[in-house]
CSV table of C-alpha atoms and ligand atoms in Angstrom, one decimal:
chain,number,residue,atom,x,y,z
A,1,MET,CA,-7.3,18.0,12.6
A,2,PRO,CA,-10.7,16.5,13.0
A,3,ASP,CA,-9.9,13.2,11.4
A,4,GLU,CA,-10.4,10.4,13.9
A,5,SER,CA,-7.3,8.6,12.8
A,6,THR,CA,-5.2,11.3,14.4
A,7,GLN,CA,-6.6,10.1,17.7
A,8,ARG,CA,-5.2,6.7,17.0
A,9,ASP,CA,-3.4,5.7,20.2
A,10,ILE,CA,0.2,5.2,20.4
A,11,SER,CA,1.3,2.9,23.1
A,12,ALA,CA,4.2,3.6,25.4
A,13,ASP,CA,6.1,0.5,24.5
A,14,GLN,CA,6.2,1.1,20.8
A,15,VAL,CA,9.5,2.0,19.2
A,16,PRO,CA,9.4,4.8,16.6
A,17,THR,CA,11.9,5.1,13.7
A,18,ILE,CA,12.3,7.9,11.2
A,19,ALA,CA,10.7,6.6,8.0
A,20,ASN,CA,12.8,5.5,5.1
A,21,GLY,CA,13.7,8.4,2.9
A,22,TYR,CA,13.3,11.0,5.7
A,23,ARG,CA,16.1,12.8,7.3
A,24,LEU,CA,16.3,15.1,10.3
A,25,GLN,CA,18.8,17.8,10.0
A,26,PHE,CA,19.7,21.2,11.5
A,27,GLU,CA,19.8,24.0,9.0
A,28,SER,CA,22.0,26.9,10.1
A,29,ALA,CA,20.8,29.2,7.3
A,30,GLN,CA,17.3,28.9,8.6
A,31,ASP,CA,18.3,28.4,12.2
A,32,THR,CA,15.9,25.5,12.5
A,33,TRP,CA,15.6,21.8,12.5
A,34,VAL,CA,14.0,20.4,9.4
A,35,LEU,CA,12.8,17.0,8.2
A,36,LEU,CA,13.8,16.4,4.7
A,37,TYR,CA,12.1,13.9,2.4
A,38,PRO,CA,11.8,13.3,-1.4
A,39,GLU,CA,11.5,16.8,-2.9
A,40,GLY,CA,10.2,18.4,0.2
A,41,MET,CA,10.9,19.7,3.6
A,42,VAL,CA,9.1,20.4,6.9
A,43,LYS,CA,10.4,23.0,9.3
A,44,LEU,CA,10.1,21.9,12.8
A,45,ASN,CA,9.5,24.0,15.8
A,46,PRO,CA,11.9,23.4,18.8
A,47,SER,CA,9.7,20.9,20.7
A,48,ALA,CA,9.0,18.8,17.6
A,49,ALA,CA,12.7,18.7,16.9
A,50,GLU,CA,13.5,17.7,20.5
A,51,ILE,CA,11.1,14.8,20.2
A,52,LEU,CA,12.3,13.6,16.7
A,53,LYS,CA,16.0,13.8,17.8
A,54,LEU,CA,15.2,11.0,20.2
A,55,VAL,CA,13.5,8.9,17.6
A,56,ASP,CA,16.4,6.5,16.8
A,57,GLY,CA,14.8,3.2,16.3
A,58,GLU,CA,15.9,2.0,19.8
A,59,LEU,CA,14.1,4.2,22.4
A,60,SER,CA,10.5,3.4,23.1
A,61,VAL,CA,7.9,6.1,23.3
A,62,LYS,CA,8.0,5.9,27.1
A,63,GLN,CA,11.8,6.2,27.1
A,64,ILE,CA,11.5,9.3,24.9
A,65,VAL,CA,9.1,10.9,27.3
A,66,THR,CA,11.4,10.1,30.2
A,67,GLY,CA,14.4,11.4,28.3
A,68,LEU,CA,12.8,14.7,27.5
A,69,GLU,CA,11.4,15.1,31.1
A,70,THR,CA,14.9,14.5,32.4
A,71,THR,CA,16.6,16.9,30.0
A,72,PHE,CA,14.1,19.7,30.5
A,73,GLU,CA,13.6,19.0,34.2
A,74,THR,CA,9.9,18.8,33.9
A,75,THR,CA,7.1,16.3,34.1
A,76,GLY,CA,3.8,15.6,32.3
A,77,LEU,CA,5.1,15.5,28.7
A,78,THR,CA,3.4,12.2,27.9
A,79,ASN,CA,0.3,13.6,26.2
A,80,ASP,CA,2.3,16.1,24.1
A,81,VAL,CA,4.8,13.4,22.9
A,82,HIS,CA,2.0,11.0,22.1
A,83,ALA,CA,0.0,13.6,20.3
A,84,PHE,CA,3.0,14.7,18.2
A,85,LEU,CA,4.1,11.2,17.4
A,86,SER,CA,0.7,10.3,16.2
A,87,ILE,CA,0.7,13.3,13.8
A,88,ALA,CA,4.2,12.3,12.7
A,89,HIS,CA,3.0,8.8,12.1
A,90,GLU,CA,-0.1,10.0,10.3
A,91,GLN,CA,2.2,12.1,8.0
A,92,HIS,CA,4.4,9.0,7.4
A,93,TRP,CA,7.4,10.7,9.0
A,94,ILE,CA,7.9,7.8,11.4
A,95,LYS,CA,7.3,4.1,11.5
A,96,LEU,CA,6.2,2.4,14.7
A,97,SER,CA,7.2,-1.1,15.8
B,1,MET,CA,-0.4,19.2,19.6
B,2,PRO,CA,-1.7,22.0,17.3
B,3,THR,CA,-0.6,21.8,13.7
B,4,SER,CA,0.7,25.3,13.9
B,5,MET,CA,3.7,23.6,15.4
B,6,LEU,CA,4.6,22.4,12.0
B,7,GLN,CA,5.3,24.6,9.1
B,8,HIS,CA,4.8,22.6,6.0
B,9,GLY,CA,6.3,22.9,2.6
B,10,LEU,CA,8.9,25.4,1.3
B,11,ALA,CA,7.0,28.6,2.1
B,12,THR,CA,8.9,31.6,3.2
B,13,ASP,CA,7.7,34.8,4.7
B,14,PRO,CA,6.6,37.0,1.8
B,15,THR,CA,6.8,40.1,3.9
B,16,ALA,CA,10.4,39.7,4.8
B,17,ASP,CA,12.6,42.4,3.3
B,18,ARG,CA,15.4,40.2,2.1
B,19,PRO,CA,14.2,37.2,0.2
B,20,GLY,CA,14.9,33.8,1.8
B,21,PRO,CA,17.6,31.5,0.5
B,22,PRO,CA,17.2,29.3,-2.7
B,23,LEU,CA,16.1,26.3,-0.7
B,24,TRP,CA,15.6,24.3,-3.8
B,25,LEU,CA,18.4,23.9,-6.3
B,26,LEU,CA,17.6,22.1,-9.5
B,27,ALA,CA,20.7,21.1,-11.4
B,28,GLU,CA,19.8,20.4,-15.0
B,29,LEU,CA,23.0,18.6,-15.8
B,30,THR,CA,22.4,18.1,-19.6
B,31,TYR,CA,19.7,18.5,-22.2
B,32,ARG,CA,20.8,15.3,-23.9
B,33,CYS,CA,18.3,12.5,-23.6
B,34,PRO,CA,17.7,9.2,-25.2
B,35,LEU,CA,13.9,9.7,-25.2
B,36,HIS,CA,11.7,11.8,-27.4
B,37,CYS,CA,8.8,13.0,-25.3
B,38,ALA,CA,6.2,15.1,-27.1
B,39,PHE,CA,5.7,17.1,-23.9
B,40,CYS,CA,9.4,17.5,-23.1
B,41,PHE,CA,10.0,20.5,-20.8
B,42,ASN,CA,13.4,21.2,-22.2
B,43,PRO,CA,13.6,24.3,-24.4
B,44,VAL,CA,12.4,23.8,-28.0
B,45,ASP,CA,15.8,25.0,-29.1
B,46,PHE,CA,17.7,22.6,-26.9
B,47,ALA,CA,19.8,21.3,-29.8
B,48,ARG,CA,21.3,24.7,-30.2
B,49,GLN,CA,22.4,24.8,-26.5
B,50,THR,CA,25.0,22.1,-26.3
B,51,ASP,CA,27.4,23.7,-23.8
B,52,GLU,CA,27.6,21.9,-20.4
B,53,LEU,CA,29.2,23.0,-17.2
B,54,ASP,CA,32.1,20.8,-16.3
B,55,THR,CA,32.5,18.8,-13.1
B,56,GLN,CA,34.3,21.6,-11.3
B,57,GLY,CA,31.7,24.2,-12.4
B,58,TRP,CA,28.9,22.1,-10.9
B,59,ILE,CA,30.8,21.4,-7.7
B,60,ARG,CA,31.4,25.1,-7.2
B,61,THR,CA,27.7,25.8,-7.8
B,62,LEU,CA,26.7,23.1,-5.3
B,63,GLN,CA,29.1,24.6,-2.7
B,64,GLN,CA,28.0,28.2,-3.2
B,65,ALA,CA,24.3,27.4,-3.1
B,66,ARG,CA,24.6,25.2,-0.1
B,67,ALA,CA,26.5,28.0,1.7
B,68,LEU,CA,23.5,30.3,1.0
B,69,GLY,CA,21.1,27.7,2.5
B,70,SER,CA,20.0,25.4,-0.4
B,71,VAL,CA,19.0,22.1,1.1
B,72,GLN,CA,17.0,20.2,-1.5
B,73,CYS,CA,19.0,19.3,-4.6
B,74,GLY,CA,17.5,17.8,-7.7
B,75,PHE,CA,19.6,16.3,-10.5
B,76,SER,CA,17.7,16.3,-13.7
B,77,GLY,CA,18.0,16.9,-17.4
B,78,GLY,CA,17.6,15.7,-20.1
B,79,GLU,CA,18.7,12.4,-18.7
B,80,PRO,CA,21.2,13.0,-15.9
B,81,MET,CA,22.5,9.4,-16.1
B,82,LEU,CA,24.2,10.5,-19.3
B,83,ARG,CA,26.6,12.5,-17.2
B,84,LYS,CA,29.5,10.3,-16.4
B,85,ASP,CA,30.3,12.5,-13.3
B,86,LEU,CA,26.8,12.1,-11.8
B,87,GLU,CA,28.1,10.0,-9.0
B,88,THR,CA,30.8,12.5,-8.2
B,89,LEU,CA,28.3,15.3,-8.1
B,90,VAL,CA,25.8,13.4,-6.0
B,91,GLY,CA,28.6,12.5,-3.6
B,92,GLU,CA,29.7,16.1,-3.3
B,93,ALA,CA,26.1,17.3,-2.8
B,94,HIS,CA,25.6,14.6,-0.1
B,95,SER,CA,28.7,15.5,1.8
B,96,LEU,CA,27.6,19.2,1.7
B,97,GLY,CA,24.4,18.2,3.5
B,98,TYR,CA,21.9,18.4,0.7
B,99,TYR,CA,19.0,16.0,0.4
B,100,THR,CA,19.7,14.6,-3.1
B,101,ASN,CA,17.0,13.7,-5.6
B,102,LEU,CA,17.7,12.1,-9.0
B,103,LEU,CA,15.0,12.6,-11.6
B,104,THR,CA,15.5,9.9,-14.2
B,105,THR,CA,13.8,7.9,-16.9
B,106,GLY,CA,15.8,4.9,-15.6
B,107,VAL,CA,17.7,4.5,-18.9
B,108,GLY,CA,21.3,3.8,-18.0
B,109,LEU,CA,20.5,2.9,-14.4
B,110,ASN,CA,22.0,-0.5,-14.0
B,111,GLU,CA,23.1,-2.5,-10.9
B,112,THR,CA,26.6,-1.0,-10.9
B,113,ARG,CA,25.5,2.6,-11.1
B,114,ALA,CA,22.7,2.1,-8.6
B,115,LYS,CA,25.2,0.8,-6.1
B,116,ALA,CA,27.6,3.6,-6.8
B,117,LEU,CA,24.8,6.2,-6.3
B,118,LYS,CA,23.7,4.5,-3.1
B,119,ASP,CA,27.3,4.5,-1.8
B,120,CYS,CA,27.8,8.2,-2.5
B,121,GLY,CA,24.6,9.1,-0.6
B,122,LEU,CA,21.8,9.5,-3.1
B,123,ASP,CA,18.6,9.9,-1.0
B,124,HIS,CA,15.9,9.5,-3.6
B,125,ILE,CA,15.1,8.5,-7.2
B,126,GLN,CA,12.1,9.7,-9.0
B,127,LEU,CA,11.5,7.3,-11.8
B,128,SER,CA,9.5,8.8,-14.6
B,129,PHE,CA,7.4,7.2,-17.3
B,130,GLN,CA,7.8,9.2,-20.5
B,131,ASP,CA,7.4,9.1,-24.2
B,132,SER,CA,3.7,9.3,-24.5
B,133,THR,CA,2.5,7.1,-27.3
B,134,ARG,CA,5.4,4.8,-27.9
B,135,GLU,CA,6.0,4.0,-24.3
B,136,MET,CA,2.4,3.9,-23.3
B,137,ASN,CA,1.8,1.4,-26.1
B,138,ASP,CA,4.8,-0.5,-25.0
B,139,PHE,CA,3.5,-0.5,-21.5
B,140,LEU,CA,0.0,-1.4,-22.4
B,141,SER,CA,1.2,-4.3,-24.3
B,142,ASN,CA,3.7,-5.2,-21.6
B,143,THR,CA,6.8,-5.1,-23.7
B,144,ARG,CA,10.3,-3.8,-23.6
B,145,THR,CA,10.0,-0.5,-21.8
B,146,PHE,CA,7.9,-2.1,-19.1
B,147,ASP,CA,10.7,-4.6,-18.5
B,148,LEU,CA,13.2,-1.8,-18.2
B,149,LYS,CA,11.1,0.1,-15.6
B,150,ASN,CA,10.5,-3.2,-13.8
B,151,ASN,CA,14.2,-3.8,-13.5
B,152,VAL,CA,14.8,-0.2,-12.4
B,153,ALA,CA,12.0,-0.4,-9.9
B,154,ALA,CA,13.6,-3.5,-8.5
B,155,LEU,CA,16.9,-1.8,-8.2
B,156,ILE,CA,15.2,1.1,-6.3
B,157,LYS,CA,13.7,-1.4,-3.9
B,158,ASP,CA,16.9,-3.4,-3.5
B,159,HIS,CA,18.7,-0.3,-2.5
B,160,ASP,CA,16.1,0.9,-0.1
B,161,TRP,CA,15.2,4.1,-1.8
B,162,PRO,CA,11.6,5.3,-1.4
B,163,MET,CA,9.8,4.6,-4.6
B,164,VAL,CA,8.3,7.6,-6.3
B,165,LEU,CA,6.9,7.2,-9.8
B,166,ASN,CA,6.0,10.1,-12.0
B,167,CYS,CA,3.8,9.8,-15.1
B,168,VAL,CA,3.0,12.8,-17.2
B,169,VAL,CA,-0.6,12.6,-18.1
B,170,HIS,CA,-2.3,13.9,-21.3
B,171,ARG,CA,-5.0,13.4,-23.8
B,172,MET,CA,-3.5,10.3,-25.2
B,173,ASN,CA,-2.9,8.4,-22.0
B,174,ILE,CA,-5.3,9.9,-19.5
B,175,ASP,CA,-8.0,7.3,-20.3
B,176,HIS,CA,-5.6,4.7,-19.0
B,177,VAL,CA,-4.9,6.1,-15.5
B,178,ASP,CA,-6.3,2.8,-14.1
B,179,LYS,CA,-3.6,0.9,-15.9
B,180,ILE,CA,-0.9,3.4,-14.8
B,181,ILE,CA,-2.1,3.0,-11.2
B,182,GLU,CA,-2.1,-0.8,-11.5
B,183,MET,CA,1.4,-0.7,-12.8
B,184,ALA,CA,2.5,1.5,-9.9
B,185,LEU,CA,1.0,-0.9,-7.4
B,186,GLU,CA,2.6,-3.8,-9.2
B,187,LEU,CA,6.0,-2.1,-9.0
B,188,GLY,CA,5.5,-1.5,-5.3
B,189,ALA,CA,5.6,2.3,-5.5
B,190,GLU,CA,4.8,4.3,-2.4
B,191,THR,CA,4.0,7.5,-4.3
B,192,LEU,CA,2.6,8.0,-7.8
B,193,GLU,CA,2.5,11.5,-9.3
B,194,LEU,CA,0.0,11.7,-12.1
B,195,ALA,CA,1.1,15.1,-13.4
B,196,ASN,CA,-1.0,16.5,-16.1
B,197,THR,CA,1.1,18.1,-18.8
B,198,GLN,CA,1.9,21.7,-18.2
B,199,TYR,CA,2.0,23.7,-21.4
B,200,TYR,CA,5.5,24.9,-21.9
B,201,SER,CA,8.2,24.1,-24.5
B,202,TRP,CA,7.4,21.0,-26.5
B,203,ALA,CA,4.0,20.7,-24.9
B,204,VAL,CA,3.0,24.0,-26.4
B,205,VAL,CA,4.0,22.8,-29.9
B,206,ASN,CA,1.9,19.8,-29.4
B,207,ARG,CA,-0.9,21.3,-27.3
B,208,ASP,CA,-3.8,20.2,-29.4
B,209,HIS,CA,-2.7,16.6,-29.2
B,210,LEU,CA,-2.1,16.7,-25.4
B,211,LEU,CA,-4.8,18.8,-23.7
B,212,PRO,CA,-7.5,16.4,-22.4
B,213,SER,CA,-11.2,17.2,-22.5
B,214,GLN,CA,-13.1,18.0,-19.4
B,215,ALA,CA,-14.8,14.7,-19.6
B,216,GLN,CA,-11.5,12.8,-19.7
B,217,LEU,CA,-10.3,14.8,-16.8
B,218,THR,CA,-13.3,14.2,-14.7
B,219,GLU,CA,-13.3,10.5,-15.4
B,220,ALA,CA,-9.6,10.2,-14.6
B,221,GLU,CA,-10.1,12.0,-11.3
B,222,ARG,CA,-13.0,9.7,-10.4
B,223,VAL,CA,-10.9,6.6,-11.2
B,224,THR,CA,-8.0,8.0,-9.2
B,225,ASN,CA,-10.2,8.6,-6.2
B,226,GLU,CA,-11.5,5.0,-6.4
B,227,TYR,CA,-8.0,3.7,-6.2
B,228,ARG,CA,-7.2,6.0,-3.3
B,229,GLU,CA,-10.1,4.6,-1.4
B,230,ARG,CA,-9.3,1.1,-2.2
B,231,TYR,CA,-5.6,1.2,-1.4
B,232,GLY,CA,-5.3,4.0,1.1
B,233,ASP,CA,-1.8,4.4,2.5
B,234,GLN,CA,-0.3,1.7,0.4
B,235,LEU,CA,0.0,4.0,-2.5
B,236,ARG,CA,-0.2,7.8,-2.3
B,237,ILE,CA,-1.5,9.2,-5.5
B,238,ILE,CA,-0.9,12.8,-6.4
B,239,PHE,CA,-3.1,14.1,-9.2
B,240,VAL,CA,-2.1,17.4,-10.7
B,241,VAL,CA,-4.8,19.1,-12.8
B,242,PRO,CA,-3.7,21.0,-15.9
B,243,ASP,CA,-4.0,24.7,-14.9
B,244,TYR,CA,-6.0,25.5,-18.0
B,245,TYR,CA,-9.0,23.9,-16.2
B,246,GLU,CA,-8.6,26.1,-13.1
B,247,ASN,CA,-9.9,29.6,-12.8
B,248,ARG,CA,-6.9,30.8,-10.7
B,249,PRO,CA,-3.3,30.4,-11.8
B,250,LYS,CA,-0.8,28.4,-9.8
B,251,LYS,CA,1.6,30.3,-7.6
B,252,CYS,CA,4.4,29.5,-10.1
B,253,MET,CA,7.6,28.2,-8.5
B,254,ASN,CA,6.2,29.4,-5.2
B,255,GLY,CA,7.1,32.9,-6.3
B,256,TRP,CA,9.8,34.2,-8.6
B,257,GLY,CA,13.2,34.1,-6.9
B,258,ASN,CA,11.6,32.9,-3.7
B,259,VAL,CA,12.8,29.3,-3.1
B,260,PHE,CA,13.7,27.8,-6.5
B,261,LEU,CA,17.0,28.1,-8.3
B,262,THR,CA,17.5,26.3,-11.6
B,263,ILE,CA,20.9,25.9,-13.2
B,264,ALA,CA,20.6,25.1,-16.9
B,265,PRO,CA,23.2,22.7,-18.4
B,266,ASP,CA,25.4,25.6,-19.6
B,267,GLY,CA,25.4,27.3,-16.2
B,268,THR,CA,22.7,29.9,-16.8
B,269,ALA,CA,20.9,30.5,-13.5
B,270,LEU,CA,17.1,30.7,-13.9
B,271,PRO,CA,14.2,31.3,-11.6
B,272,CYS,CA,12.4,28.4,-13.3
B,273,HIS,CA,13.5,26.0,-16.0
B,274,THR,CA,11.5,27.7,-18.7
B,275,ALA,CA,12.3,31.3,-17.8
B,276,ARG,CA,15.0,31.7,-20.5
B,277,MET,CA,12.2,32.1,-23.1
B,278,LEU,CA,11.3,35.5,-21.6
B,279,PRO,CA,12.2,38.7,-23.3
B,280,GLY,CA,14.7,41.0,-21.6
B,281,ALA,CA,18.3,40.8,-20.5
B,282,ALA,CA,20.0,37.5,-20.4
B,283,PHE,CA,20.0,35.6,-17.1
B,284,PRO,CA,23.3,35.4,-15.3
B,285,ASN,CA,25.7,32.5,-15.6
B,286,VAL,CA,27.4,30.8,-12.7
B,287,ALA,CA,30.7,31.0,-14.6
B,288,ASP,CA,30.6,34.8,-14.3
B,289,HIS,CA,28.9,35.4,-11.0
B,290,SER,CA,28.6,33.9,-7.5
B,291,ILE,CA,25.3,32.3,-6.6
B,292,GLU,CA,24.8,34.9,-3.9
B,293,ASP,CA,25.1,37.8,-6.4
B,294,ILE,CA,22.8,36.0,-8.8
B,295,TRP,CA,20.1,35.2,-6.2
B,296,TYR,CA,20.1,38.5,-4.3
B,297,GLY,CA,21.6,41.0,-6.7
B,298,SER,CA,20.8,40.1,-10.3
B,299,GLU,CA,18.3,42.0,-12.4
B,300,GLY,CA,16.9,38.7,-13.6
B,301,PHE,CA,16.1,37.3,-10.2
B,302,ASN,CA,14.6,40.5,-9.0
B,303,ARG,CA,12.5,41.2,-12.1
B,304,TYR,CA,9.3,39.6,-11.0
B,305,ARG,CA,10.1,39.1,-7.3
B,306,GLY,CA,7.4,40.1,-4.9
B,307,LYS,CA,4.6,42.2,-6.2
B,308,ASN,CA,5.9,45.6,-7.3
B,309,TRP,CA,6.2,44.6,-10.9
B,310,MET,CA,2.5,43.8,-11.2
B,311,LYS,CA,0.0,45.5,-13.5
B,312,GLU,CA,-3.8,45.6,-13.2
B,313,PRO,CA,-5.9,43.5,-12.5
B,314,CYS,CA,-3.2,41.9,-10.2
B,315,ARG,CA,-1.9,45.1,-8.7
B,316,SER,CA,-5.1,45.9,-6.8
B,317,CYS,CA,-6.3,42.3,-6.4
B,318,SER,CA,-7.0,41.0,-3.0
B,319,GLU,CA,-5.7,37.6,-4.0
B,320,ALA,CA,-2.3,38.8,-5.1
B,321,ASP,CA,-0.5,37.1,-2.2
B,322,ASP,CA,-2.1,33.7,-3.0
B,323,ASP,CA,-0.8,33.3,-6.5
B,324,LEU,CA,1.5,36.3,-7.1
B,325,GLY,CA,-0.2,36.8,-10.5
B,326,GLY,CA,0.6,33.3,-11.8
B,327,CYS,CA,3.2,32.2,-14.2
B,328,ARG,CA,5.4,34.7,-16.1
B,329,CYS,CA,6.2,32.3,-18.9
B,330,GLN,CA,2.5,31.4,-19.4
B,331,ALA,CA,1.6,35.1,-19.5
B,332,PHE,CA,4.3,35.8,-22.1
B,333,MET,CA,3.6,32.7,-24.2
B,334,LEU,CA,-0.2,33.3,-24.4
B,335,THR,CA,-0.4,37.1,-24.4
B,336,GLY,CA,3.0,38.4,-25.3
B,337,ASP,CA,3.4,40.3,-22.0
B,338,PRO,CA,5.6,38.7,-19.4
B,339,ALA,CA,4.4,41.2,-16.7
B,340,GLY,CA,0.7,40.6,-17.4
B,341,THR,CA,-1.8,38.5,-15.5
B,342,ASP,CA,-1.5,34.8,-16.1
B,343,PRO,CA,-4.4,34.3,-18.6
B,344,VAL,CA,-5.5,31.2,-16.6
B,345,CYS,CA,-7.0,33.7,-14.1
B,346,ASP,CA,-10.6,34.5,-14.9
B,347,LYS,CA,-10.0,38.1,-13.9
B,348,SER,CA,-7.6,38.4,-16.8
B,349,PRO,CA,-9.0,40.1,-19.9
B,350,ASN,CA,-7.1,37.4,-21.8
B,351,ARG,CA,-8.9,34.4,-20.3
B,352,PRO,CA,-10.6,33.8,-23.6
B,353,ILE,CA,-7.3,32.6,-25.1
B,354,VAL,CA,-7.3,29.7,-22.6
B,355,ASP,CA,-11.0,29.1,-23.0
B,356,GLU,CA,-10.5,28.8,-26.7
B,357,ALA,CA,-7.8,26.1,-26.2
B,358,ILE,CA,-10.1,24.3,-23.8
B,359,ALA,CA,-13.1,24.5,-26.2
B,360,LYS,CA,-11.0,22.9,-28.9
B,361,ALA,CA,-10.1,20.1,-26.6
B,362,GLN,CA,-13.8,19.2,-26.0
B,363,SER,CA,-14.2,18.0,-29.5
B,364,SER,CA,-14.3,14.2,-29.8
B,365,LYS,CA,-11.7,14.3,-32.6
B,366,THR,CA,-8.4,12.9,-31.4
B,367,GLY,CA,-5.4,15.0,-31.5
B,368,LEU,CA,-4.2,12.8,-34.4
B,369,MET,CA,-6.8,14.4,-36.6
B,370,THR,CA,-5.5,18.0,-36.1
B,371,GLU,CA,-3.6,19.5,-39.0
B,372,GLN,CA,-0.2,19.4,-37.4
B,373,PRO,CA,1.2,16.0,-36.7
B,374,LEU,CA,2.5,15.2,-33.2
B,375,ILE,CA,6.1,16.4,-33.0
B,376,PHE,CA,8.4,14.3,-30.9
B,377,ARG,CA,11.3,16.1,-29.3
B,378,ASP,CA,14.5,15.4,-31.2
B,379,PRO,CA,17.5,17.4,-32.2
B,380,LYS,CA,16.5,17.7,-35.9
B,381,GLU,CA,13.0,19.0,-35.0
B,382,SER,CA,14.6,21.3,-32.5
B,383,ILE,CA,16.7,22.9,-35.2
B,384,ARG,CA,13.9,23.0,-37.7
B,385,LEU,CA,11.4,24.6,-35.3
B,386,THR,CA,13.8,27.3,-34.3
B,387,GLU,CA,15.2,28.3,-37.7
C,1,SF4,S1,10.7,15.0,-21.0
C,1,SF4,FE1,11.3,13.1,-22.1
C,1,SF4,S2,12.6,13.8,-23.8
C,1,SF4,FE2,12.4,15.5,-22.3
C,1,SF4,S3,14.2,15.3,-21.0
C,1,SF4,FE3,12.5,14.2,-20.0
C,1,SF4,S4,12.7,12.1,-20.7
C,1,SF4,FE4,13.9,13.4,-22.1
C,2,SF4,S1,-6.0,39.0,-10.9
C,2,SF4,FE1,-3.8,38.5,-10.6
C,2,SF4,S2,-3.5,38.4,-8.4
C,2,SF4,FE2,-5.7,38.4,-8.7
C,2,SF4,S3,-6.3,36.2,-8.7
C,2,SF4,FE3,-5.9,36.8,-10.9
C,2,SF4,S4,-3.7,36.3,-11.2
C,2,SF4,FE4,-4.1,36.3,-9.0
């Protein structure tokens, strides 16, 4: 995505929430996590799903990164998480406060 | 993160042997409707089809489709609010894990029912603006119908549903898209679908009145883009061009028997809501067969699935995967051959049929000056037209 708005920075202290009308759900028939919204659906790959599962309106971006790094016993996820959340924001899947 | 991470939309792998599940279930609860839209997408003979599945029949259908993998559920009609068991059905769908959509004109949606629908888990209401001339006039003069929509829009906001407005656009109202967009802004809509009429059912009967000219279309798109620039994210505007003005057909229903399953009021299962018009064996009914047998096993759902049924020029066409030959109903209506190329395609030898309709629409005469008067959908006309 060349659009410069996708580069829009997300700060570590912001708290993302799943946008009104969107719902994250596991679909066993498709064996995948999906994000449902009015008359549509996005299939999520596993890492996108892991990030969105932590988007609960309480955890900050930084806490989400820490949470994932702990769960998956790794480091350096900050850029990936920021990049994904900025796409998610761009697509109106999440709101940031 | 690359966008390949995200697979958008409802596409399924067309090369897979077994078709994917019917991700989208459209429950057309009733053909009854208080309105009289001249472009109504219900069958022209709707007044002859008065049977309706009962509550248990719908619940069984919802359960079976969900078990197969359906996840989006639309309740439409007619006017679905006319079903007294709507709340029961929405509640059932919600508890099964569907994302529930209600497609309504707003007639019958009062505070009590809005609250009940919210309580039973309705996820989304698509509020539509209908009845071409009468309501547009109403709306343009700010009268009764506008008040109704205003109240319903307020209910939608109060109950925290995302606000999606849908307005069917045609020759008689397309010059007012600015007013329609202003209204959407005033109502606080987040999404506005300006859906040009598609020519099926009643819209075919009234086509000369409804098909806009190229000039009207170009102007409407220009105005729409202006608003998009001015309001950006505040209002998402979707503008659907009538496919007559394209040179490739739409990938109808995203492929026959690919993701969409429509259940007509009487329980007939259809690959799209107009497919019953096609010649050939009757489509199966959920009263007689399971959704699984219908979706995977029935002749009707396999008839135009994939590409094996195609004739030339589609059969050897390099774009066959892009549009799967277009719409079967449109091919049948305009050429008499349901397995032919959709005549919207400029590779079709029948494209002149579409061009002729377009040529007629360029005349400055209004539809009102054509020989046949505008026919509003209503039970008497339905009977008369199908005698
Ligand atoms: S298109 Fe109009 S008349 Fe037809 S079902 Fe919808 S609201 Fe009723
Ligand atoms: S010839 Fe058939 S497959 Fe090829 S573009 Fe036209 S409709 Fe599509």
